[in-house]
PDB file of C-alpha atoms in Angstrom:
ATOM      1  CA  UNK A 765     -52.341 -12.112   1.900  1.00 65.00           C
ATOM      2  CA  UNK A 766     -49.477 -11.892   3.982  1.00 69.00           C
ATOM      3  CA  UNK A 767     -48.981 -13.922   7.057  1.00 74.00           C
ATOM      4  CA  UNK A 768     -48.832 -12.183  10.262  1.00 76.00           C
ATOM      5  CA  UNK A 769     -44.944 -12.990  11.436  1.00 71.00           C
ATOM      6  CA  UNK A 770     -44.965 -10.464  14.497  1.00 74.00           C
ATOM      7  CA  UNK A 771     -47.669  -9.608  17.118  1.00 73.00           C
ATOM      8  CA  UNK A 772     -46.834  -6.235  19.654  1.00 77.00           C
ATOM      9  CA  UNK A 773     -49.272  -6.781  22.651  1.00 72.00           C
ATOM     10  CA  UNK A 774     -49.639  -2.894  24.324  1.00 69.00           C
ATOM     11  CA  UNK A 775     -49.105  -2.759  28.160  1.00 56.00           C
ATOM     12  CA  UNK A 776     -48.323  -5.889  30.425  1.00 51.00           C
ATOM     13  CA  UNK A 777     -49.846  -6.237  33.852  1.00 50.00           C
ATOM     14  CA  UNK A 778     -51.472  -9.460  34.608  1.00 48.00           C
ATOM     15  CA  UNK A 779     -53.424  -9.635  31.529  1.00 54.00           C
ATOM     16  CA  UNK A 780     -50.622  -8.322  28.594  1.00 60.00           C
ATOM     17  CA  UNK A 781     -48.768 -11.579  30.111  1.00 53.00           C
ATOM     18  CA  UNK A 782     -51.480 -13.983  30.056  1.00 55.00           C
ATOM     19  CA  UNK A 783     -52.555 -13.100  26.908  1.00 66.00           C
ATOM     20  CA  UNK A 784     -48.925 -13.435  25.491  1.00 60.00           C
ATOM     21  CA  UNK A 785     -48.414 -16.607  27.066  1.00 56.00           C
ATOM     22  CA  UNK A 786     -51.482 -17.727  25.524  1.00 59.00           C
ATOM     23  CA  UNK A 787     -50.470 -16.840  21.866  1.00 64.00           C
ATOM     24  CA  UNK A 788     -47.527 -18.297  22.394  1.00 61.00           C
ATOM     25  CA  UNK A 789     -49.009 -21.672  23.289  1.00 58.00           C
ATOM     26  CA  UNK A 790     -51.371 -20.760  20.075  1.00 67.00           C
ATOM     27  CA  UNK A 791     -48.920 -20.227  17.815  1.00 67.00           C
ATOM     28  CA  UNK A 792     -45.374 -21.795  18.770  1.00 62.00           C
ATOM     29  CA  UNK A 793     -42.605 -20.183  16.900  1.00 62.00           C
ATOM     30  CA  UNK A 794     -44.352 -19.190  13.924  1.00 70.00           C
ATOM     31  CA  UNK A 795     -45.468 -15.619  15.353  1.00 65.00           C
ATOM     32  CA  UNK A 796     -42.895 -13.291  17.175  1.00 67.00           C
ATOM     33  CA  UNK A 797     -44.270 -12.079  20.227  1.00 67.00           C
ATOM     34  CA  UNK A 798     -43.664  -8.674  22.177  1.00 66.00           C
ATOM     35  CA  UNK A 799     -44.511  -6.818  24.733  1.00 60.00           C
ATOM     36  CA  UNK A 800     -44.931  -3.259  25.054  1.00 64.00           C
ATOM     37  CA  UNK A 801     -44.989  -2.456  29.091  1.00 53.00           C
ATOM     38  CA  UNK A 802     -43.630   0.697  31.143  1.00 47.00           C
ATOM     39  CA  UNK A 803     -41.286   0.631  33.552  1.00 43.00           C
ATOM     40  CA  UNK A 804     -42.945   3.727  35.519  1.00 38.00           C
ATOM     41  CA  UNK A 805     -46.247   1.916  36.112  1.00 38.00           C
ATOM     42  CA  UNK A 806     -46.340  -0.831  38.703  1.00 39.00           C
ATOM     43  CA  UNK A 807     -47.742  -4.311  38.172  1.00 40.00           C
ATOM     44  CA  UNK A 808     -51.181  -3.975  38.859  1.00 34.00           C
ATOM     45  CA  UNK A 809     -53.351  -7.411  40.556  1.00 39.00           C
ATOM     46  CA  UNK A 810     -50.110  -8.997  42.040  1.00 38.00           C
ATOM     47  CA  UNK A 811     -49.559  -8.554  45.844  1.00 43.00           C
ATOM     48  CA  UNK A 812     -46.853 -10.134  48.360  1.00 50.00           C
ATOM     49  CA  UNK A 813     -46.248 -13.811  46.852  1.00 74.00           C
ATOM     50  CA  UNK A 814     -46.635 -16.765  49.323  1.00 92.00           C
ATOM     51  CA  UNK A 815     -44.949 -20.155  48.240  1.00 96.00           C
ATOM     52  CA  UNK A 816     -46.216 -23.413  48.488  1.00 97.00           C
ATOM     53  CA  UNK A 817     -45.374 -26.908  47.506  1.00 97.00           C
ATOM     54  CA  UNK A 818     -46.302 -27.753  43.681  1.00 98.00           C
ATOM     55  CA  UNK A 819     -48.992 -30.689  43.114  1.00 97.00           C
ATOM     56  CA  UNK A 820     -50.208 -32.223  40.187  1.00 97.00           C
ATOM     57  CA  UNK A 821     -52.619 -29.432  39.795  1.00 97.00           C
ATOM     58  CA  UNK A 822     -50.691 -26.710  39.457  1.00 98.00           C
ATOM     59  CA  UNK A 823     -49.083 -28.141  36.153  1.00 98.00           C
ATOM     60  CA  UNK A 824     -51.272 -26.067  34.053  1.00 97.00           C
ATOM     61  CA  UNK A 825     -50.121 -23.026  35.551  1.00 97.00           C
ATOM     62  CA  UNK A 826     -46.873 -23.942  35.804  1.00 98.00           C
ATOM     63  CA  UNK A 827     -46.730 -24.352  32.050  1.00 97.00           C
ATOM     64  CA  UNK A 828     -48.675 -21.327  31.501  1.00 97.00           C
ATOM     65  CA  UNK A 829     -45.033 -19.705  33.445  1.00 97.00           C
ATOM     66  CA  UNK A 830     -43.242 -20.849  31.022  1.00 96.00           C
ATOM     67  CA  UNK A 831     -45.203 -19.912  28.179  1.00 96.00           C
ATOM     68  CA  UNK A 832     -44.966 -16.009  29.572  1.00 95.00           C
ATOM     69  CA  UNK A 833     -40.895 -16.479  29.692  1.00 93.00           C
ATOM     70  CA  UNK A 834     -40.479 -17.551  26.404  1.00 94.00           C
ATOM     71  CA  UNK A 835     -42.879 -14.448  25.312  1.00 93.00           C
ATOM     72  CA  UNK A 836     -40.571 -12.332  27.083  1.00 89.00           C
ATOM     73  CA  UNK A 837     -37.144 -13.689  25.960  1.00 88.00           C
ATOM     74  CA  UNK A 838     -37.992 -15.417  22.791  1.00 87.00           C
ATOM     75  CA  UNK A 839     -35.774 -18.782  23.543  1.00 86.00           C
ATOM     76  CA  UNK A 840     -37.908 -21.932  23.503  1.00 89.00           C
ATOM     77  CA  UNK A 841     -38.152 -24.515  25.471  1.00 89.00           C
ATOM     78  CA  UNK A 842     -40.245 -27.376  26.453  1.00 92.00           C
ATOM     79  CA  UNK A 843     -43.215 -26.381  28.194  1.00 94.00           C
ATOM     80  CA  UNK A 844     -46.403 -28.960  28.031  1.00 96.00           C
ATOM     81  CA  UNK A 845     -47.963 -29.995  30.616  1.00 97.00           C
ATOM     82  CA  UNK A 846     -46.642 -33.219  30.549  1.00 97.00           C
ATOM     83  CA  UNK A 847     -43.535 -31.932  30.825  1.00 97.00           C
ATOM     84  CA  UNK A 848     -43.962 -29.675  33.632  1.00 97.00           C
ATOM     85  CA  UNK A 849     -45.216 -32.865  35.618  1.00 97.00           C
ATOM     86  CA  UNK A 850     -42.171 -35.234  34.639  1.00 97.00           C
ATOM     87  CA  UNK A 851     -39.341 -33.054  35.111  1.00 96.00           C
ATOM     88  CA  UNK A 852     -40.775 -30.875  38.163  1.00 97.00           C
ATOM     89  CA  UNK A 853     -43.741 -32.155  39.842  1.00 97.00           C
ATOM     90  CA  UNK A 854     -43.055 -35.745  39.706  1.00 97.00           C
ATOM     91  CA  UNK A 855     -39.808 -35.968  39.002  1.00 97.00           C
ATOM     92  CA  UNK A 856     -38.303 -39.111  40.660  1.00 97.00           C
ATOM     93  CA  UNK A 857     -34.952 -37.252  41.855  1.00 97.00           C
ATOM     94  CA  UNK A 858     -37.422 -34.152  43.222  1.00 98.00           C
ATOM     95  CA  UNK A 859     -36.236 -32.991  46.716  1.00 98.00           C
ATOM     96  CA  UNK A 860     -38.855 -30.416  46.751  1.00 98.00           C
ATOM     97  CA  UNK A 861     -40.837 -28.361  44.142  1.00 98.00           C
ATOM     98  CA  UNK A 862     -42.296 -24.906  45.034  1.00 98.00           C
ATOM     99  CA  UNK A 863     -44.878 -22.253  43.525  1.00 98.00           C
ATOM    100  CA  UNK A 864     -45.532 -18.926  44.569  1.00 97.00           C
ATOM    101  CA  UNK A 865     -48.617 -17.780  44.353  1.00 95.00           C
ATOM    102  CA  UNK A 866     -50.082 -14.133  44.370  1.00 92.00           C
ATOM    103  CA  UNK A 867     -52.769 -12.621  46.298  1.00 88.00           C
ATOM    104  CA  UNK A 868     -55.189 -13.229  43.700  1.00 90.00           C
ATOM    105  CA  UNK A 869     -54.399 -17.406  43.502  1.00 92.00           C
ATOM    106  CA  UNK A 870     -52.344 -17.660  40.607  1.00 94.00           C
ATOM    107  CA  UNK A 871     -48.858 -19.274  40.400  1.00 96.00           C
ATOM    108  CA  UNK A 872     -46.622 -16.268  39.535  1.00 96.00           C
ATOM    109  CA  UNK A 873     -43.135 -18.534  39.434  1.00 97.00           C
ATOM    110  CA  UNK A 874     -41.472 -22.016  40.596  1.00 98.00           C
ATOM    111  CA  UNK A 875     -38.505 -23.508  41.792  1.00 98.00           C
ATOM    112  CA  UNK A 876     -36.877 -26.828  41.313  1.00 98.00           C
ATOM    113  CA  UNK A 877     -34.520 -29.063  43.628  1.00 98.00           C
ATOM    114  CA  UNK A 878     -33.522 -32.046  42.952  1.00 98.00           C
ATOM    115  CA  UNK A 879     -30.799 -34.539  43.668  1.00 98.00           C
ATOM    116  CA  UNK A 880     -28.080 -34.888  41.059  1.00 97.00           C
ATOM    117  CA  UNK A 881     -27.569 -38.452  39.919  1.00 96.00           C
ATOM    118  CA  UNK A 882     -24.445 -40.547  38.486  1.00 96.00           C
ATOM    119  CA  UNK A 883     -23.647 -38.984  34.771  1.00 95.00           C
ATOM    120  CA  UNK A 884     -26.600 -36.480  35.082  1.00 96.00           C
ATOM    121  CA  UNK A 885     -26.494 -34.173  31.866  1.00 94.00           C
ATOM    122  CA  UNK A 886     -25.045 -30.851  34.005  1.00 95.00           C
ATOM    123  CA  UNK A 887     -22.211 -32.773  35.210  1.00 96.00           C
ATOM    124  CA  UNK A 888     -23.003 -32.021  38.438  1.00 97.00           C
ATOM    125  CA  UNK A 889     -21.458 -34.507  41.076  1.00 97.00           C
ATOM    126  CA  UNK A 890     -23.680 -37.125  42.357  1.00 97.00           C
ATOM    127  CA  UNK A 891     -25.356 -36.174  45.317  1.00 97.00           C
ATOM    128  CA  UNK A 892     -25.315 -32.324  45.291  1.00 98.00           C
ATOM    129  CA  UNK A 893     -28.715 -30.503  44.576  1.00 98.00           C
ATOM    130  CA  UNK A 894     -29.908 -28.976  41.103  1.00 98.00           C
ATOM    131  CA  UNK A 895     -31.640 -25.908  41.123  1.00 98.00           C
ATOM    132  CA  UNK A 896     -33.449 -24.431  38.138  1.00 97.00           C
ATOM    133  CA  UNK A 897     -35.643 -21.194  38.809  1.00 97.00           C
ATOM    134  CA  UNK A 898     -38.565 -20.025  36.634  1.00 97.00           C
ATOM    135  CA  UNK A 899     -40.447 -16.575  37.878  1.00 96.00           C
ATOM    136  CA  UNK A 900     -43.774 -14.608  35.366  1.00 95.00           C
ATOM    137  CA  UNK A 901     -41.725 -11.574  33.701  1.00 92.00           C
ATOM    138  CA  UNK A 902     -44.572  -9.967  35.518  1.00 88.00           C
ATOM    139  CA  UNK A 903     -43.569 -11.017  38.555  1.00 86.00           C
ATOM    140  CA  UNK A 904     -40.345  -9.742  38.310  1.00 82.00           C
ATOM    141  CA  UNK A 905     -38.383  -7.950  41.137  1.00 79.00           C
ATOM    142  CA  UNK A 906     -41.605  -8.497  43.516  1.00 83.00           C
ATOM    143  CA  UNK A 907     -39.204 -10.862  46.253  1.00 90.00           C
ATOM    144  CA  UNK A 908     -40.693 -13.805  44.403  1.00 94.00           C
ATOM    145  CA  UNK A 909     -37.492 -15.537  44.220  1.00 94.00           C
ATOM    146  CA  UNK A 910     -36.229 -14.719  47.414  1.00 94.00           C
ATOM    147  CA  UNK A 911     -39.456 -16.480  48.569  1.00 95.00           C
ATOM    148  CA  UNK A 912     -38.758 -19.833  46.275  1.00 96.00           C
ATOM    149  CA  UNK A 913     -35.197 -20.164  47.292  1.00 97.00           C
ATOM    150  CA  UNK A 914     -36.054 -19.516  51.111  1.00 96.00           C
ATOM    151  CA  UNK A 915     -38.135 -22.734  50.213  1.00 97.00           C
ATOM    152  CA  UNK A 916     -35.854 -24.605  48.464  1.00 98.00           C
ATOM    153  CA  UNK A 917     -32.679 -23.672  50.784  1.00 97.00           C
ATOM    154  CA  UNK A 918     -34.861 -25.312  53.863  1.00 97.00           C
ATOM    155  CA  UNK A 919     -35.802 -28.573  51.879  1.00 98.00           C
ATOM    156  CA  UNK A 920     -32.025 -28.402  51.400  1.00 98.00           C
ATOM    157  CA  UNK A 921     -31.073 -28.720  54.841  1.00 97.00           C
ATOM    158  CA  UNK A 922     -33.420 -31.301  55.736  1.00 97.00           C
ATOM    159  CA  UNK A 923     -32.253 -33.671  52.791  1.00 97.00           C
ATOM    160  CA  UNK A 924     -28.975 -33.158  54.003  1.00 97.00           C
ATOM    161  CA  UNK A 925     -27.162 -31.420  50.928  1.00 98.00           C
ATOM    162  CA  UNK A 926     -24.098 -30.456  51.215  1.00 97.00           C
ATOM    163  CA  UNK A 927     -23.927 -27.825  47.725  1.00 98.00           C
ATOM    164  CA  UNK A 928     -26.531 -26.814  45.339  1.00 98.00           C
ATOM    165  CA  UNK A 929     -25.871 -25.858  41.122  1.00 98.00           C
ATOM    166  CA  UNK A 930     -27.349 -23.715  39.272  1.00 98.00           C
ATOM    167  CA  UNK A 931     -26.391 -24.183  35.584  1.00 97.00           C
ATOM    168  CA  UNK A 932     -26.919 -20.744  34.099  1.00 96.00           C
ATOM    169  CA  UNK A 933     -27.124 -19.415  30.452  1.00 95.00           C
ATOM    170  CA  UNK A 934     -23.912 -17.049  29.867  1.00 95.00           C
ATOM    171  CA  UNK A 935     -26.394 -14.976  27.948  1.00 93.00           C
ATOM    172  CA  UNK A 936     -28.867 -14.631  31.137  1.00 92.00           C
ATOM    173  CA  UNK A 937     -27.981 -11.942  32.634  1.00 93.00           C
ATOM    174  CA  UNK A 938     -30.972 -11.943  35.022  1.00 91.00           C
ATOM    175  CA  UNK A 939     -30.258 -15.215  36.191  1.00 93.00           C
ATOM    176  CA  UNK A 940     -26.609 -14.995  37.004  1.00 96.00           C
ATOM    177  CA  UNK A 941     -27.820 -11.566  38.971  1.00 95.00           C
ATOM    178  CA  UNK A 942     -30.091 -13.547  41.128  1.00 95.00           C
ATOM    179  CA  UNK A 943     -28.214 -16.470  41.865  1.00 96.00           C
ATOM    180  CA  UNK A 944     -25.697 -14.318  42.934  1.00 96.00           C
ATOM    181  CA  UNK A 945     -27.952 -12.428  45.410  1.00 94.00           C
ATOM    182  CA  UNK A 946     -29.102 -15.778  46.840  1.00 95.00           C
ATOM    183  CA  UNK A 947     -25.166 -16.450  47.731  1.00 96.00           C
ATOM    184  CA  UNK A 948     -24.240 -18.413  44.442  1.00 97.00           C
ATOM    185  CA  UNK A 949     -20.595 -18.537  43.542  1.00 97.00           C
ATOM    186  CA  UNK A 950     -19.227 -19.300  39.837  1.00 97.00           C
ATOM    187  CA  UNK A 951     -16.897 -22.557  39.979  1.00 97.00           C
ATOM    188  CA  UNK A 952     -16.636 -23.444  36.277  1.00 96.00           C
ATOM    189  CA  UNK A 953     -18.020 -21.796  33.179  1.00 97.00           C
ATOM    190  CA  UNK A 954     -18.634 -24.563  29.848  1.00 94.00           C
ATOM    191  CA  UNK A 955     -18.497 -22.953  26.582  1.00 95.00           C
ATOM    192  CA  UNK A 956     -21.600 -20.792  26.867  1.00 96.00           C
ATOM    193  CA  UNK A 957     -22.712 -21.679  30.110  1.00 97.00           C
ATOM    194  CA  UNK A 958     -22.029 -20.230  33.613  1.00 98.00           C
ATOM    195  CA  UNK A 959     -22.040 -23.173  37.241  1.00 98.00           C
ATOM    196  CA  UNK A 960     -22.667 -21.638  39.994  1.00 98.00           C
ATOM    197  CA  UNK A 961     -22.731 -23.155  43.857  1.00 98.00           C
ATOM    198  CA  UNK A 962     -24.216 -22.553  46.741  1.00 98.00           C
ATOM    199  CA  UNK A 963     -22.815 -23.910  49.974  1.00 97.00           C
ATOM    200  CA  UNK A 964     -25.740 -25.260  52.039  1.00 97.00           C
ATOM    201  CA  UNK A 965     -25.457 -24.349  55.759  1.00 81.00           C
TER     202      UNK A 965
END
């Protein structure tokens, strides 16, 4: 019998997401995931996100973000619980952490800022902020993270940064879009990699 090596989920919405998200966690890189959605039919059970600061309790949901990306783009990452809490809900260096939430409760993205520190692996200079973005592929192009960096830019000012990075797959085309529309600008580009800052203030 041959083992199942790719799974098509039909139709996305809320539930095509969770359910990918949830074979993911299931099976890890051993399955191919995809998802079959339409671009002429609008995501149906999300509303106008409102954004929040993250808490311990939101790590499950959090991770279960994650989970949906990598269905979506099919590059791994770490995405446990346990790591959701250590490098964005509790992280030491966090200036503040921030979920948005849809109209039905559920965390449909997040958004990171913390404080770079001496020889930090982005070689970003001490002091500046670090920004890493994470938004549900069915959340997409809802405002959501418009809403999370509106967040993040205020719990900028009041910690006093001067410039934020965003360290940026060359490959993520999405990503470099939206940092752009939030006022990024590129300022060095590592082999594979794209830096972009945003002047705070």
């Amino acid at each position: 019998m041959k083992r199942v090596q790719r799974l098509v989920i039909l139709g996305g919405g809320t539930a095509g997401w969770m359910t990918a998200a949830a074979m993911s966690a299931t099976f890890g890189d051993l399955v191919k995931i995809s998802i079959l959605e339409s671009d002429a039919i609008g995501s149906i059970g999300v509303g106008e996100a409102t954004t929040r600061i993250a808490s311990l309790d939101d790590a499950a949901a959090m991770s279960r973000v994650l989970r949906e990306i990598i269905a979506h783009t099919g590059r791994e990452r770490p995405n446990d619980e346990a790591f959701v809490t250590r490098q964005y809900v509790a992280n030491p260096a966090s200036i503040r952490c921030t979920v948005a939430i849809d109209d039905e409760g559920n965390v449909i993205g997040f958004q990171s800022l913390v404080r770079a520190e001496a020889d930090n692996r982005y070689d970003v200079p001490a002091g500046w902020g670090i920004i890493g973005t994470h938004i549900s592929p069915r959340a997409h192009r809802q405002g959501v993270g418009s809403a999370l960096f509106r967040s993040s830019r205020e719990a900028a000012e009041e910690a006093g940064l001067e410039k934020i990075d965003a360290y940026i797959g060359a490959h993520n085309l999405s990503g470099l879009r939206y940092y752009e529309a939030m006022g990024f600008q590129t300022y060095r580009a590592p082999e594979g990699i794209v830096q972009k800052v945003y002047t705070v203030g």
